Coordinates of C-alpha atoms in Angstrom, one line a residue:
M1 CA 5.3 22.8 14.3
T2 CA 8.7 21.5 13.3
Q3 CA 8.3 18.5 11.0
P4 CA 10.0 15.2 12.0
S5 CA 12.2 13.8 9.3
V6 CA 10.4 10.5 9.6
I7 CA 6.6 10.6 9.0
L8 CA 4.8 7.5 10.5
A9 CA 1.1 7.3 10.6
T10 CA -1.4 4.6 11.4
A11 CA -5.2 4.3 11.2
S12 CA -7.6 2.1 13.1
Y13 CA -11.2 0.9 13.3
D14 CA -11.4 3.2 16.3
H15 CA -11.9 6.1 13.8
T16 CA -8.6 7.8 14.5
I17 CA -5.4 8.4 12.6
R18 CA -2.3 8.7 14.8
F19 CA 1.2 10.1 14.0
W20 CA 4.1 8.6 15.8
E21 CA 7.7 9.4 16.7
A22 CA 9.3 6.3 15.1
K23 CA 12.2 6.0 17.5
S24 CA 10.5 6.8 20.8
G25 CA 7.1 5.2 20.0
R26 CA 5.3 8.4 21.3
C27 CA 2.1 9.4 19.6
Y28 CA 2.3 13.2 19.0
R29 CA -0.9 13.8 17.0
T30 CA -4.3 12.2 16.7
I31 CA -6.9 13.0 14.1
Q32 CA -10.5 12.0 14.6
Y33 CA -12.0 10.4 11.5
P34 CA -15.7 10.0 12.5
D35 CA -17.3 9.3 9.1
S36 CA -15.9 5.8 8.4
Q37 CA -13.0 3.5 9.1
V38 CA -9.8 4.3 7.2
N39 CA -8.8 1.5 4.8
R40 CA -5.5 2.9 3.5
L41 CA -3.0 5.7 4.3
E42 CA -0.5 7.2 1.9
I43 CA 2.0 10.1 2.3
T44 CA 2.7 12.5 -0.6
P45 CA 6.3 12.3 -2.1
D46 CA 7.0 15.8 -0.7
K47 CA 5.9 14.7 2.8
R48 CA 3.3 17.6 3.0
Y49 CA 0.1 15.6 3.0
L50 CA -1.5 12.4 4.2
A51 CA -4.2 10.8 2.1
A52 CA -6.8 8.7 4.1
A53 CA -9.0 6.4 2.1
G54 CA -12.3 5.8 3.7
N55 CA -15.9 5.1 2.8
P56 CA -16.6 6.5 0.2
H57 CA -14.2 9.4 0.2
I58 CA -10.5 10.2 0.3
R59 CA -9.4 13.0 2.6
L60 CA -6.2 14.9 2.4
F61 CA -4.6 16.1 5.7
D62 CA -1.8 18.6 6.1
I63 CA 1.0 16.8 7.9
N64 CA 2.6 20.1 9.1
S65 CA -0.6 21.5 10.7
N66 CA -2.3 20.8 13.9
S67 CA -5.7 21.3 12.3
P68 CA -8.0 18.3 12.7
Q69 CA -9.8 19.2 9.5
P70 CA -8.8 17.8 6.1
I71 CA -7.7 20.4 3.5
M72 CA -9.4 18.5 0.7
S73 CA -12.0 15.8 0.2
Y74 CA -12.3 13.7 -2.9
D75 CA -15.9 12.4 -3.2
S76 CA -16.9 10.6 -6.3
H77 CA -16.4 6.9 -5.2
T78 CA -19.6 5.3 -4.0
N79 CA -18.1 2.5 -1.7
N80 CA -15.0 1.8 0.4
V81 CA -11.8 3.2 -1.1
M82 CA -9.3 0.3 -0.7
S83 CA -6.3 1.7 -2.4
V84 CA -4.7 5.1 -2.8
G85 CA -1.3 6.3 -4.1
F86 CA 0.6 9.2 -5.7
Q87 CA 2.4 9.8 -9.0
C88 CA 6.2 10.3 -8.3
D89 CA 6.1 14.1 -8.5
G90 CA 2.9 14.2 -6.4
N91 CA 0.9 15.8 -9.3
W92 CA -1.9 13.4 -9.2
M93 CA -3.4 10.6 -7.1
Y94 CA -5.0 7.3 -8.0
S95 CA -7.5 5.2 -6.1
G96 CA -9.3 1.9 -6.3
S97 CA -12.7 1.2 -4.7
E98 CA -15.2 -1.6 -3.9
D99 CA -17.5 0.4 -6.2
G100 CA -15.5 -1.4 -9.0
T101 CA -13.7 1.7 -10.3
V102 CA -10.1 3.0 -10.5
K103 CA -9.9 6.8 -10.5
I104 CA -7.3 9.4 -11.1
W105 CA -7.4 12.8 -9.3
D106 CA -5.6 16.0 -10.0
L107 CA -4.6 17.1 -6.5
R108 CA -5.1 20.8 -7.4
A109 CA -8.6 20.4 -8.8
P110 CA -11.8 19.1 -7.4
G111 CA -13.5 16.1 -8.9
C112 CA -12.1 13.0 -10.6
Q113 CA -10.2 13.4 -13.9
R114 CA -10.5 9.8 -15.2
E115 CA -12.3 6.6 -14.3
Y116 CA -11.7 3.0 -15.3
E117 CA -14.4 0.3 -14.8
S118 CA -13.2 -3.0 -13.3
R119 CA -16.6 -4.6 -13.0
A120 CA -15.7 -6.0 -9.5
A121 CA -14.7 -4.6 -6.2
V122 CA -11.1 -3.3 -6.5
N123 CA -8.9 -4.3 -3.6
T124 CA -5.5 -3.0 -4.7
V125 CA -4.0 -0.6 -7.3
V126 CA -0.3 0.1 -7.9
L127 CA 1.5 2.5 -10.2
H128 CA 4.1 1.1 -12.5
P129 CA 7.5 2.9 -12.0
N130 CA 7.1 4.1 -15.6
Q131 CA 4.3 6.3 -14.2
T132 CA 2.1 5.5 -17.3
E133 CA 0.4 2.3 -16.2
L134 CA -1.8 1.4 -13.3
I135 CA -2.3 -2.2 -12.3
S136 CA -5.4 -3.2 -10.4
G137 CA -6.5 -6.4 -8.6
D138 CA -10.1 -7.1 -7.8
Q139 CA -12.4 -9.4 -5.8
N140 CA -13.2 -11.7 -8.8
G141 CA -9.5 -12.4 -9.2
N142 CA -8.8 -10.1 -12.2
I143 CA -5.6 -8.2 -12.7
R144 CA -5.8 -5.4 -15.2
V145 CA -3.3 -3.0 -16.6
W146 CA -4.6 0.5 -17.3
D147 CA -2.6 2.3 -19.9
L148 CA -2.9 6.0 -19.0
T149 CA -1.4 7.1 -22.3
A150 CA -4.0 5.2 -24.4
N151 CA -6.6 5.6 -21.7
S152 CA -7.6 1.9 -21.9
C153 CA -7.1 -1.5 -20.5
S154 CA -4.0 -2.9 -22.2
C155 CA -3.8 -6.3 -20.4
E156 CA -6.0 -8.6 -18.3
L157 CA -5.1 -11.8 -16.5
V158 CA -6.8 -14.1 -13.9
P159 CA -4.2 -16.1 -12.0
E160 CA -6.9 -18.0 -10.0
V161 CA -10.5 -17.8 -11.0
D162 CA -12.9 -16.4 -8.3
T163 CA -10.0 -15.9 -5.8
A164 CA -9.8 -12.3 -4.7
V165 CA -6.5 -10.5 -5.4
R166 CA -5.8 -8.7 -2.1
S167 CA -2.6 -7.0 -2.8
L168 CA -0.2 -6.1 -5.7
T169 CA 3.3 -4.9 -5.6
V170 CA 5.8 -3.9 -8.4
M171 CA 9.6 -4.0 -8.1
W172 CA 11.0 -0.4 -8.1
D173 CA 12.7 -1.0 -11.5
G174 CA 9.6 -2.4 -13.0
S175 CA 11.1 -5.9 -13.5
L176 CA 8.6 -7.9 -11.4
V177 CA 5.0 -7.8 -10.2
V178 CA 3.6 -9.9 -7.4
A179 CA -0.1 -10.6 -6.7
A180 CA -1.2 -12.0 -3.3
N181 CA -4.6 -13.7 -2.9
N182 CA -7.1 -15.0 -0.4
H183 CA -5.6 -18.5 -0.6
G184 CA -2.3 -17.4 0.8
T185 CA -0.7 -17.7 -2.6
C186 CA 1.6 -15.2 -4.3
Y187 CA 1.9 -15.1 -8.1
V188 CA 5.1 -13.6 -9.5
W189 CA 5.5 -12.4 -13.0
R190 CA 8.4 -10.9 -14.9
L191 CA 7.4 -7.7 -16.6
L192 CA 8.5 -7.5 -20.2
R193 CA 8.2 -4.6 -22.5
G194 CA 6.6 -5.7 -25.7
T195 CA 7.2 -4.2 -29.1
Q196 CA 4.5 -1.7 -28.3
T197 CA 4.6 0.2 -25.0
M198 CA 2.4 -2.5 -23.5
T199 CA 3.8 -4.5 -20.6
N200 CA 3.7 -8.3 -20.9
F201 CA 3.5 -10.6 -17.9
E202 CA 5.7 -13.7 -18.0
P203 CA 4.9 -16.2 -15.2
L204 CA 8.0 -16.6 -13.0
H205 CA 6.9 -18.2 -9.7
K206 CA 4.0 -19.4 -7.7
L207 CA 4.6 -19.1 -3.9
Q208 CA 2.4 -20.8 -1.3
A209 CA 3.3 -18.3 1.4
H210 CA 0.7 -18.7 4.1
K211 CA -2.2 -20.9 5.0
G212 CA -4.5 -17.9 5.7
Y213 CA -5.2 -14.8 3.7
I214 CA -2.4 -12.6 2.5
L215 CA -3.6 -9.1 3.3
K216 CA -0.5 -7.2 1.9
C217 CA 2.5 -8.1 -0.2
L218 CA 5.3 -5.6 -0.7
L219 CA 8.6 -5.7 -2.6
S220 CA 11.6 -4.0 -1.0
P221 CA 12.7 -0.5 -2.2
E222 CA 15.6 0.6 -4.5
F223 CA 18.0 1.5 -1.7
C224 CA 17.7 -2.0 -0.3
E225 CA 19.8 -3.3 -3.3
P226 CA 21.5 -5.6 -3.9
H227 CA 19.1 -7.5 -1.5
R228 CA 15.6 -8.0 -2.9
Y229 CA 12.9 -9.1 -0.5
L230 CA 9.2 -9.7 -0.7
A231 CA 7.2 -9.2 2.6
T232 CA 3.8 -11.0 3.0
A233 CA 1.5 -10.0 5.8
S234 CA -1.2 -12.5 6.7
S235 CA -4.3 -13.4 8.7
D236 CA -2.1 -16.0 10.4
S237 CA -0.6 -13.1 12.5
T238 CA 2.8 -13.4 10.9
V239 CA 4.8 -11.5 8.3
K240 CA 7.2 -13.5 6.2
I241 CA 10.2 -12.2 4.4
W242 CA 11.2 -13.9 1.2
N243 CA 14.4 -13.6 -0.8
V244 CA 13.3 -12.7 -4.3
D245 CA 16.2 -14.6 -5.7
G246 CA 14.6 -18.1 -5.6
F247 CA 11.7 -17.0 -3.3
T248 CA 13.2 -18.8 -0.3
L249 CA 12.0 -17.9 3.2
E250 CA 14.5 -15.6 5.0
K251 CA 12.6 -14.8 8.2
T252 CA 9.2 -15.0 9.9
L253 CA 8.3 -12.0 12.0
I254 CA 6.4 -13.2 15.0
G255 CA 4.9 -11.0 17.7
H256 CA 1.5 -9.8 16.5
Q257 CA -1.4 -11.6 18.1
R258 CA -4.0 -11.1 15.3
W259 CA -4.3 -10.5 11.6
V260 CA -1.5 -8.3 10.1
W261 CA -3.2 -6.0 7.6
D262 CA -0.5 -3.8 6.3
C263 CA 3.3 -3.3 6.1
V264 CA 5.7 -0.7 4.8
F265 CA 9.5 -0.7 4.3
S266 CA 11.8 2.0 5.4
V267 CA 13.5 3.8 2.5
D268 CA 16.6 1.7 2.8
G269 CA 14.8 -1.6 3.4
A270 CA 16.5 -2.0 6.8
Y271 CA 13.2 -1.8 8.8
L272 CA 9.6 -2.9 8.3
I273 CA 6.5 -1.3 10.0
T274 CA 3.4 -3.5 10.4
A275 CA -0.2 -2.9 11.4
S276 CA -2.4 -5.5 13.1
S277 CA -5.8 -6.3 14.5
D278 CA -4.1 -6.6 17.8
T279 CA -4.4 -2.8 17.9
T280 CA -0.7 -2.2 17.6
A281 CA 1.8 -1.2 14.9
R282 CA 5.3 -2.6 15.2
L283 CA 8.8 -1.8 13.9
W284 CA 11.0 -4.7 12.9
S285 CA 14.7 -5.0 12.1
M286 CA 15.1 -6.7 8.7
S287 CA 18.6 -7.9 9.6
T288 CA 17.6 -9.7 12.8
G289 CA 13.9 -10.2 12.3
K290 CA 13.3 -8.9 15.8
E291 CA 10.7 -6.5 17.0
M292 CA 12.3 -3.2 18.0
K293 CA 9.3 -0.9 18.9
V294 CA 5.6 -1.3 19.6
Y295 CA 3.3 1.6 18.8
Q296 CA 0.4 1.4 21.3
G297 CA -2.5 3.8 21.5
H298 CA -5.3 2.6 19.2
H299 CA -8.0 0.7 21.0
K300 CA -9.4 -1.3 18.0
A301 CA -7.8 -3.1 15.0
T302 CA -5.0 -1.1 13.4
I303 CA -5.5 -1.7 9.7
C304 CA -3.1 0.5 7.8
C305 CA 0.2 2.3 8.2
A306 CA 2.2 4.8 6.2
L307 CA 5.9 5.7 6.4
H308 CA 8.0 8.3 4.7
D309 CA 11.6 8.4 6.0
G310 CA 13.3 9.3 2.7
A311 CA 14.4 12.6 1.2
E312 CA 11.8 14.6 -0.7
P313 CA 12.1 14.5 -4.4
S314 CA 14.2 17.4 -5.7
S315 CA 12.1 20.0 -7.4
G316 CA 13.1 20.8 -10.9

């Protein structure tokens, strides 16, 4: 099977994962996922594998195969896995779960290599671009930095007590972190390197972005420079695009009929893909704010999407 240069996948409450031709909108492969819903999808940096975070396991599928079976299952979480991602070389994977833990997995070995206790359901985990710190957000409103070198929690903050942190995003150069919560608020911090290796959070901005929940916040990628955007996807059925310089509203993407659960930028920041409870995923032009393609095929809420349209990292 020749691999498309753009990998686009979505998952739905209908217990399927679908792969799409980004330009034509055609679904060319469907994987049945009978055990649970899929909460999050992530593609490995080398475009070879797709990780699907379910309940309570993470399954790894071969993108270049037609096999419906996963090639690996990671099984030590005990509740919904809400977040999954990969180290930049694809050597290891991290995950966060409603069981209150953040885990690190060596992709080449079974079992979990490390575990950090958050003491509340973990909704979101991101890897700092320095590849040595994980930042997690949980249902009780805690944000914690896990120092992978010292193997401990190096920083803890609570922007709003008892308000769930739904999504975290870090600027590609490690300069900013944004946390979005259930009150439709984004908290923005500058990330400063202290005298130690520890990252310090300096409050920069509080943005009242939506009236409903923010289900995903995402900063634009490196190749979008010099433009810097923050996308916020909400239960109000819109996605808003904010200019990071001053956090002014650039555009509101209108077209979805229900909650927008997830979004992902193309590698150059020119496009955004979104996933919604209205069963569709959509492709948007960032320059016009217009919808360019609708991916229709799921028959229940589409809750996550993954896109890899960049070059693979050079080996060496």
